[in-house]
Coordinates of C-alpha atoms and ligand atoms in Angstrom, one line a residue:
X23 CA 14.5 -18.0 5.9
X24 CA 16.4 -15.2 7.0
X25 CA 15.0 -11.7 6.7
X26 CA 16.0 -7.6 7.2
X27 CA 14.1 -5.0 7.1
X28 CA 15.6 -1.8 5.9
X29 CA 13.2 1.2 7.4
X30 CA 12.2 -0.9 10.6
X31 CA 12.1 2.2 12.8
X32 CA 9.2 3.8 10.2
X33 CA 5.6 3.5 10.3
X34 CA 5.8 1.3 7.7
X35 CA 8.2 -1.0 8.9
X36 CA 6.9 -1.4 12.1
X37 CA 4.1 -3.0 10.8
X38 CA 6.5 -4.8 8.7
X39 CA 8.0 -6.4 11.9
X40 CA 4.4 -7.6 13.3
X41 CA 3.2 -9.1 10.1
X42 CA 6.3 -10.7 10.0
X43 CA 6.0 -12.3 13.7
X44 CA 2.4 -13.1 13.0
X45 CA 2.8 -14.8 9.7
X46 CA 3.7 -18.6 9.2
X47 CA 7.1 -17.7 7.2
X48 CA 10.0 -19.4 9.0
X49 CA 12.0 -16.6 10.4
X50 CA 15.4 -18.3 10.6
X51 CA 17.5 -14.8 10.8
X52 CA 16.1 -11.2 11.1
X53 CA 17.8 -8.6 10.6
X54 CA 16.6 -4.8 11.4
X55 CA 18.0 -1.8 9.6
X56 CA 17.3 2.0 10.3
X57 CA 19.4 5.2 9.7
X58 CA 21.4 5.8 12.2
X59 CA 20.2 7.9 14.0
X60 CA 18.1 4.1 15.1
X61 CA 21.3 2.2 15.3
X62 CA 21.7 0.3 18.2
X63 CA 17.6 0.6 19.6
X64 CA 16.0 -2.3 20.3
X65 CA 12.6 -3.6 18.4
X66 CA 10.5 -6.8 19.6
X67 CA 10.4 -9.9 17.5
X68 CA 8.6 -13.1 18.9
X69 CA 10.3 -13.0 22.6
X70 CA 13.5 -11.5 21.6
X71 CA 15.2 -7.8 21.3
X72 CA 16.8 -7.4 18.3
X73 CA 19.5 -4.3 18.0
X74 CA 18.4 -1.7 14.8
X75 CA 21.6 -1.8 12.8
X76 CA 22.4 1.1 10.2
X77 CA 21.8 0.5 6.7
X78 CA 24.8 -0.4 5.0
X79 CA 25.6 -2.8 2.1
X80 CA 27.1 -5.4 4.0
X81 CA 23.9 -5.6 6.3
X82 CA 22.8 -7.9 3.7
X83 CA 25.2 -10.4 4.0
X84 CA 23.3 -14.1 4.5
X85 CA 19.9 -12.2 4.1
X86 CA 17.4 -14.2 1.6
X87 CA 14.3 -11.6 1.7
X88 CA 14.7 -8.2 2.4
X89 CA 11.8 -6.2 2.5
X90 CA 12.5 -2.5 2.3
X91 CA 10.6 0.7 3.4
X92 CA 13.4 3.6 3.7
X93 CA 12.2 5.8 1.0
X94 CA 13.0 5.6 -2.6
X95 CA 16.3 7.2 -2.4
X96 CA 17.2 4.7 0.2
X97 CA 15.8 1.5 -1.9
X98 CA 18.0 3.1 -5.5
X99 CA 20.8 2.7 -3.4
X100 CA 20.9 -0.2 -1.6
X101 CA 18.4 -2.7 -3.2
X102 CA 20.6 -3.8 -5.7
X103 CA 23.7 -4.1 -3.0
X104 CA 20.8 -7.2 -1.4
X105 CA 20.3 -8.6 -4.6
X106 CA 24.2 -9.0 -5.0
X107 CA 24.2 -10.8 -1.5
X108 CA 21.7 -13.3 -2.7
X109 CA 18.9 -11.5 -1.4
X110 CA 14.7 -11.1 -3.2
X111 CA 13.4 -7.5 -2.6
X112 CA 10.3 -6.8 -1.8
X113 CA 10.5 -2.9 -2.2
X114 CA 8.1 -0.6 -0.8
X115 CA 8.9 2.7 -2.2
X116 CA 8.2 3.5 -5.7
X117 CA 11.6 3.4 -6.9
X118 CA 11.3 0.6 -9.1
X119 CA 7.3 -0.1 -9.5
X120 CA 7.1 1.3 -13.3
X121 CA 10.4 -0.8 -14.0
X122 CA 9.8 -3.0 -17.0
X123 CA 11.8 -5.9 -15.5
X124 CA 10.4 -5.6 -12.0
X125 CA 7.0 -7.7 -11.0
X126 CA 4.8 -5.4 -9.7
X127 CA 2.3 -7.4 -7.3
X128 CA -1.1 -7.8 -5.3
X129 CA -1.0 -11.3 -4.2
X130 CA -5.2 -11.4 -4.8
X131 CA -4.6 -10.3 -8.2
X132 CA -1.4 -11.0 -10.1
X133 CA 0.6 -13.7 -7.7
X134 CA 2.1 -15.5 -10.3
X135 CA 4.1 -12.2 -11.9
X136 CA 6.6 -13.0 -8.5
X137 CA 7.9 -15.7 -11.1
X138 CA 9.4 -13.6 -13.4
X139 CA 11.5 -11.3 -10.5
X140 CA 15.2 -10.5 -11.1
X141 CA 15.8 -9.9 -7.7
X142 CA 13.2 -7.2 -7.1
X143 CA 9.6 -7.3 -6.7
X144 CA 7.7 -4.1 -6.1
X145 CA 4.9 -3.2 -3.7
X146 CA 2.3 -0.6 -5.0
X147 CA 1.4 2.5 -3.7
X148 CA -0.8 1.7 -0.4
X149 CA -4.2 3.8 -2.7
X150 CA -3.3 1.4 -6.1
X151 CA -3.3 -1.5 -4.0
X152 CA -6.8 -1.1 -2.4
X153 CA -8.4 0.4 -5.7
X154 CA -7.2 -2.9 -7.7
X155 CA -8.4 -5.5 -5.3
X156 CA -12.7 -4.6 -6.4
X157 CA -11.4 -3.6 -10.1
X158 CA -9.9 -7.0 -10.7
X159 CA -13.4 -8.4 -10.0
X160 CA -15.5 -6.0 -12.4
X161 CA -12.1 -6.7 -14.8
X162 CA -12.9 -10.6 -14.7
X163 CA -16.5 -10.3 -14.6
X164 CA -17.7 -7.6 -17.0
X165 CA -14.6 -6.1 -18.4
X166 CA -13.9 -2.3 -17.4
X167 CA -13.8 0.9 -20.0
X168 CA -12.9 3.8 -17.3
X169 CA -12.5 4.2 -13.5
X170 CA -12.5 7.5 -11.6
X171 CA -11.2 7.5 -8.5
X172 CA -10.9 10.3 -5.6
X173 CA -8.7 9.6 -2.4
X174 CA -9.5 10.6 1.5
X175 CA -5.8 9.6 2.2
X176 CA -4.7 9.6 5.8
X177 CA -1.9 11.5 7.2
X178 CA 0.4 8.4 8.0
X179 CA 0.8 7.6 4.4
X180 CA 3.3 10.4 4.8
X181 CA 5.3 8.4 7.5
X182 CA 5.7 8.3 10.9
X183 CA 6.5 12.6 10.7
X184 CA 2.8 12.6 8.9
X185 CA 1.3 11.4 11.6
X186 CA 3.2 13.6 13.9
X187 CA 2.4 16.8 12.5
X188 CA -1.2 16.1 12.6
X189 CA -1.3 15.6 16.1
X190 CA 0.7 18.3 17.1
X191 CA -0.7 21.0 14.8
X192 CA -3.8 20.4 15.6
X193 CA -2.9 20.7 19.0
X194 CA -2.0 23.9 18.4
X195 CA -5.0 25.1 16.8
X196 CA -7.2 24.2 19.6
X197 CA -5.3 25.7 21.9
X198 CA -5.3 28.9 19.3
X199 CA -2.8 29.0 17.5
X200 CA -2.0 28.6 13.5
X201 CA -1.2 25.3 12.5
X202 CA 1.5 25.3 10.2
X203 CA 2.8 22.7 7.7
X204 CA 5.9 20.8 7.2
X205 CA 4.9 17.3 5.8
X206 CA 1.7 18.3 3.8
X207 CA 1.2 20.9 1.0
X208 CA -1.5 22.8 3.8
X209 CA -1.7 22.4 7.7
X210 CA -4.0 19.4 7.8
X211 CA -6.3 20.0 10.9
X212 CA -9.4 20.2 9.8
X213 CA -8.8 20.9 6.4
X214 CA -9.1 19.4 3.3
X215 CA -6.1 19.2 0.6
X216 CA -6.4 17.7 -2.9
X217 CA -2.1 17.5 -2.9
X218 CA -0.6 15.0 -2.9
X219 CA 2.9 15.0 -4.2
X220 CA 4.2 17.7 -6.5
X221 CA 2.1 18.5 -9.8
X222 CA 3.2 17.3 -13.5
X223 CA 2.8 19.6 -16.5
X224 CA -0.2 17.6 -17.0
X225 CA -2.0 18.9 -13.9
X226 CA -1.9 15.8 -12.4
X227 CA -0.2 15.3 -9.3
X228 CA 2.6 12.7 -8.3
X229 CA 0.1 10.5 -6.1
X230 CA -2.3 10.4 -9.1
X231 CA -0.1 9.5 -11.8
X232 CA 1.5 6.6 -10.0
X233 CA -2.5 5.6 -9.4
X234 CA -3.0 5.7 -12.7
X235 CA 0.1 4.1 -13.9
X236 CA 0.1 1.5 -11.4
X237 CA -3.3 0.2 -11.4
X238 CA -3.4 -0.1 -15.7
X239 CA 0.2 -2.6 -14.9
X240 CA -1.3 -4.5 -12.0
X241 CA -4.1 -5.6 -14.1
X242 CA -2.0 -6.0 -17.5
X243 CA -4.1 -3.6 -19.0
X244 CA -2.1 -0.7 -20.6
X245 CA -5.1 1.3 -22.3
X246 CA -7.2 1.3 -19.2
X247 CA -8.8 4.7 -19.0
X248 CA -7.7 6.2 -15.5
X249 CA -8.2 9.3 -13.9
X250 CA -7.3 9.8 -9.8
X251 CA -7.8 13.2 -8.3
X252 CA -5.5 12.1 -4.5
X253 CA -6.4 13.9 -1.3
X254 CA -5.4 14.4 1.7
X255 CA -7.8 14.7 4.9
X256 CA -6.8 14.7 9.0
X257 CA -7.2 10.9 9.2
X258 CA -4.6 9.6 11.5
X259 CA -4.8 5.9 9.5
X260 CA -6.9 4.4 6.7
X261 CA -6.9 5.6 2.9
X262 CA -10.5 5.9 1.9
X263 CA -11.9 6.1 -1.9
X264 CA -15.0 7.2 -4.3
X265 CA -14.4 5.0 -7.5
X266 CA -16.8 5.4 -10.2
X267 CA -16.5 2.3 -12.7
X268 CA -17.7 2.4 -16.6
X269 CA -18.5 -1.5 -17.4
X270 CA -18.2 -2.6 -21.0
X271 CA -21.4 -5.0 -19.9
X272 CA -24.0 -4.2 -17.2
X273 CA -24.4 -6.3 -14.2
X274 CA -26.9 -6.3 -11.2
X275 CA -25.7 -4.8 -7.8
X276 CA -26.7 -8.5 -6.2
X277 CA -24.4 -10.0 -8.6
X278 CA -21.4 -7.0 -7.9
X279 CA -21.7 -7.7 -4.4
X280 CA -21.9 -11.6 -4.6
X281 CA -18.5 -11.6 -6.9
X282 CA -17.0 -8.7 -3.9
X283 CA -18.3 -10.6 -1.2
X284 CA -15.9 -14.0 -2.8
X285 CA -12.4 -11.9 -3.7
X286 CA -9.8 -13.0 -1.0
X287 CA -8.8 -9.8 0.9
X288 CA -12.3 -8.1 0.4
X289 CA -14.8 -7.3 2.7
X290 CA -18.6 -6.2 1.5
X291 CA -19.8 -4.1 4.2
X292 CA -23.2 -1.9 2.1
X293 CA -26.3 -1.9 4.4
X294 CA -26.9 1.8 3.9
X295 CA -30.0 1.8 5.7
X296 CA -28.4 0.9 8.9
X297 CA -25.5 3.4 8.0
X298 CA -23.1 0.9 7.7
X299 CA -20.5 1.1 5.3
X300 CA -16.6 1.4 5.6
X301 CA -15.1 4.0 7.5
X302 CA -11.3 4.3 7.9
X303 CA -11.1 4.0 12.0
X304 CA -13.2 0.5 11.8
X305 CA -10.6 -0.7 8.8
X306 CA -7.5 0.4 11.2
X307 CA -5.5 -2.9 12.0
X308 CA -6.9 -4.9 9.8
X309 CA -5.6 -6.5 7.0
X310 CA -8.5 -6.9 4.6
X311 CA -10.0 -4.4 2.2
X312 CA -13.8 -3.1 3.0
X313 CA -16.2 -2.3 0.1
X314 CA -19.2 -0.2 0.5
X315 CA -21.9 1.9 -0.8
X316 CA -22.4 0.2 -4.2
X317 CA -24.6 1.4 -6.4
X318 CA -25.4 1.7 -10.4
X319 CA -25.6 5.2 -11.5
X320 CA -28.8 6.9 -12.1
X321 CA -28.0 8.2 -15.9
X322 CA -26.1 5.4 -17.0
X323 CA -26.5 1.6 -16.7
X324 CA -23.0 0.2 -17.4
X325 CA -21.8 2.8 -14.4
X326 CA -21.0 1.5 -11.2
X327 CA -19.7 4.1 -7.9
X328 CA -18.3 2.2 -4.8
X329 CA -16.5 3.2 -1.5
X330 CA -13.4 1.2 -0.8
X331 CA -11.3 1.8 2.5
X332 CA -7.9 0.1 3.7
X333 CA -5.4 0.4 6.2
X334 CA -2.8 2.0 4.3
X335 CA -0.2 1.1 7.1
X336 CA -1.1 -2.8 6.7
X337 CA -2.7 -4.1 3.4
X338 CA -1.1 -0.4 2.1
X339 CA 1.9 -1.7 2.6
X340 CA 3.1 -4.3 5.2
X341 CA 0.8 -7.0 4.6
X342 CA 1.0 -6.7 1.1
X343 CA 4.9 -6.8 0.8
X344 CA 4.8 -10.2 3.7
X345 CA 2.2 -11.6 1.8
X346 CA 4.8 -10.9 -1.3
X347 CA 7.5 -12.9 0.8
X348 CA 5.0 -16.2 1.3
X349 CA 4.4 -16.1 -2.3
X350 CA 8.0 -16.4 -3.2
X351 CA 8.1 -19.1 -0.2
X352 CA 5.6 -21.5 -1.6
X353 CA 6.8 -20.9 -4.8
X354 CA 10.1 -21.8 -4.4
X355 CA 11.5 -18.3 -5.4
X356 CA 14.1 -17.5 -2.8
X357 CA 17.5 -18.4 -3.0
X358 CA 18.6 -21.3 -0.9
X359 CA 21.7 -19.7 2.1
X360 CA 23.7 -23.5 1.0
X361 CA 23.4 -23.7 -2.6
X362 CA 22.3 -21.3 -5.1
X363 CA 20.3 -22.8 -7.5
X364 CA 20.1 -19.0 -9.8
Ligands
LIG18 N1 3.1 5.2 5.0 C1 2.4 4.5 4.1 O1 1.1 4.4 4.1 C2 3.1 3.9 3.0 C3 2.4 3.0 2.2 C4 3.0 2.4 1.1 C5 4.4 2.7 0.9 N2 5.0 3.5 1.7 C6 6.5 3.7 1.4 O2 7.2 3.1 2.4 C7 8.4 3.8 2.7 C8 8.5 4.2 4.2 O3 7.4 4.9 4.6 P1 7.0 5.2 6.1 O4 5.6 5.7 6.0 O5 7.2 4.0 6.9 O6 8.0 6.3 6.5 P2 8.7 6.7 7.9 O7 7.7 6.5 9.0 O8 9.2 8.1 7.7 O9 9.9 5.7 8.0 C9 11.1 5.8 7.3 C10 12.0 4.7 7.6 O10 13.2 4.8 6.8 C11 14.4 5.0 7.6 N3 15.3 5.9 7.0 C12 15.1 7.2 6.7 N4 16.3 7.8 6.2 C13 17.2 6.8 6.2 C14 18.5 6.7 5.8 N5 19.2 7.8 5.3 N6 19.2 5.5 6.0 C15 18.6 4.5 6.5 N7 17.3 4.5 6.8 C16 16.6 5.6 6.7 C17 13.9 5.6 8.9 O11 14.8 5.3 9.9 P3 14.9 6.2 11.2 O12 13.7 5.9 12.1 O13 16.2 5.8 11.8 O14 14.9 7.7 10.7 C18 12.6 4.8 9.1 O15 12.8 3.5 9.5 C19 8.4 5.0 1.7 O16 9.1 4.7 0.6 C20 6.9 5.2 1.4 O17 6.7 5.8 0.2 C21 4.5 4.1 2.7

């Protein structure tokens, strides 16, 4: 199969590239794509240098899955220019997620909406994809009324720049100085700052409604009761989140746990007594999803709270979209280079 990546150069796409080498797809053709202000860098792929070539529409010329991570302006313009060269999608931004017509997928929980794609399949926001992977469990086992979640979101879900600033401003402030604030809503070192995105009428902010949003399509459940409050905290990498689940049945933590423990992609990792639960710099690099700190509440017996952390970087985003790709690989959903069967 023959692949670009549009956004190589990004935090995101980097990733991209080594989930890509890692994985079992067979990379016939790879092509990298940047602004250009990356053309003509190298990147590493298996044992060869491959030159960053600026995004353009004819980039996509021969390419069969292009996975895209540019921003959403980026992916508006030049997503459909792929899908006229013969090319699947897999889009990272959020450009097209609430699109009727577009799949919007989790491989653990709703693999087989790839077969419906158009040419585009979206790739949740990195906080909808690790909320949905313990939901879908409580979904299928009990049914859910409401979830309430809070984010500890990490500074590189703001790119490559997020990840920057933090470093450098809170350089600054231990060397005295006031950190200041170009990325985030608030300099981040050693604050706390429940903004994410700009703010609806509603009160709610960007981050939050796509949560919201996002999470009730995933699961195919439109009147899902959802409410996100999204924050961000000086974490270089790793979302972190409180969820609070109302049950329409009650079930026994043992049993919550058992049916966590058995979900693909999720890791159960609740002995509190030995303080060990997830934490964001133990989930960085790795590709599953760690569940922790589950507990029924003490009012209410069809209430469950949990503690889910992720690397947003990885099953965020880039193992997610490449696990996207090997779905539409075993299913036989990419167009062939010789003859087009669409
Ligand atoms: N970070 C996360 O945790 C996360 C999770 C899920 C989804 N996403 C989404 O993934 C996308 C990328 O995020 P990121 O965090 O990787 O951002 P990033 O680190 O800022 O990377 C952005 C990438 O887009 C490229 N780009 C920017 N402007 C461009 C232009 N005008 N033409 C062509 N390429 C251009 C950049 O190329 P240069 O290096 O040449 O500038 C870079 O490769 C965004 O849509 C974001 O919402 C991010």
């Amino acid at each position: 199969m023959v692949f670009a990546i549009a956004g190589a150069t990004g935090a995101v796409g980097r990733e991209m590239l080594r989930e890509l080498e890692e994985s079992d797809l067979p990379v016939a053709g790879l092509r990298l794509l940047a602004s250009e202000r990356s053309a003509g860098s190298k990147l590493r792929f298996r044992s060869t240098e491959v030159e960053v070539e600026p995004l353009r529409p004819e980039a996509f010329a021969g390419v069969q899955v292009a996975l895209f991570s540019a921003g959403a302006e980026r992916s508006l313009l030049f997503a459909p220019c792929a899908v006229e060269h013969g090319a699947v999608v897999i889009d990272n931004s959020s450009a097209f997620r609430m699109d009727p017509r577009v799949p919007l997928v989790v491989p653990e929980v709703n693999p087989a909406e790839c077969e419906r794609h158009q040419g585009i399949i979206a790739n949740p926001n990195c906080s909808t994809i690790q909320l949905v992977l313990p939901v879908k469990v409580l979904v299928d086992a009990v049914g859910v009324e409401r979830l309430v979640v809070s984010t500890y979101q990490s500074a590189s879900g703001a790119g490559q720049s997020g990840i920057e600033e933090l470093l450098l401003e809170t350089r600054r402030f231990l060397d005295g100085e006031s950190p200041r604030a170009r990325i985030f809503a608030h300099p981040l070192p050693f604050e706390v700052v429940p903004q994410i995105g700009e703010f609806s009428s509603s009160g709610f902010s960007q981050e939050e409604i796509k949560m919201i949003q996002e999470t009730r399509k995933i699961l195919g459940l439109p009147d899902l009761q959802v409410a996100a409050t999204c924050v961000r905290v000086p974490v270089i990498r790793g979302h972190s989140e409180s969820v609070t689940v109302d049950l329409e049945r009650e079930i026994a933590v043992e049993e919550v746990r058992r049916r966590f423990a058995s979900m693909p992609g999720l890791v159960v990792q609740d002995e509190p007594a030995r303080n060990n639960y997830p934490l964001a710099r133990v989930a960085q690099g790795r590709r599953e999803t760690f569940v922790g700190r589950i507990r029924k509440d003490l009012d209410r017996a069809r209430t469950l709270h949990f503690w889910v952390v992720s690397d947003n970087l990885l099953k965020g985003a880039a193992t997610n979209a490449v696990q996207i790709a090997q779905q539409l690989a075993c299913r036989r959903l990419v167009r062939s280079l010789a003859t087009d069967p669409r």
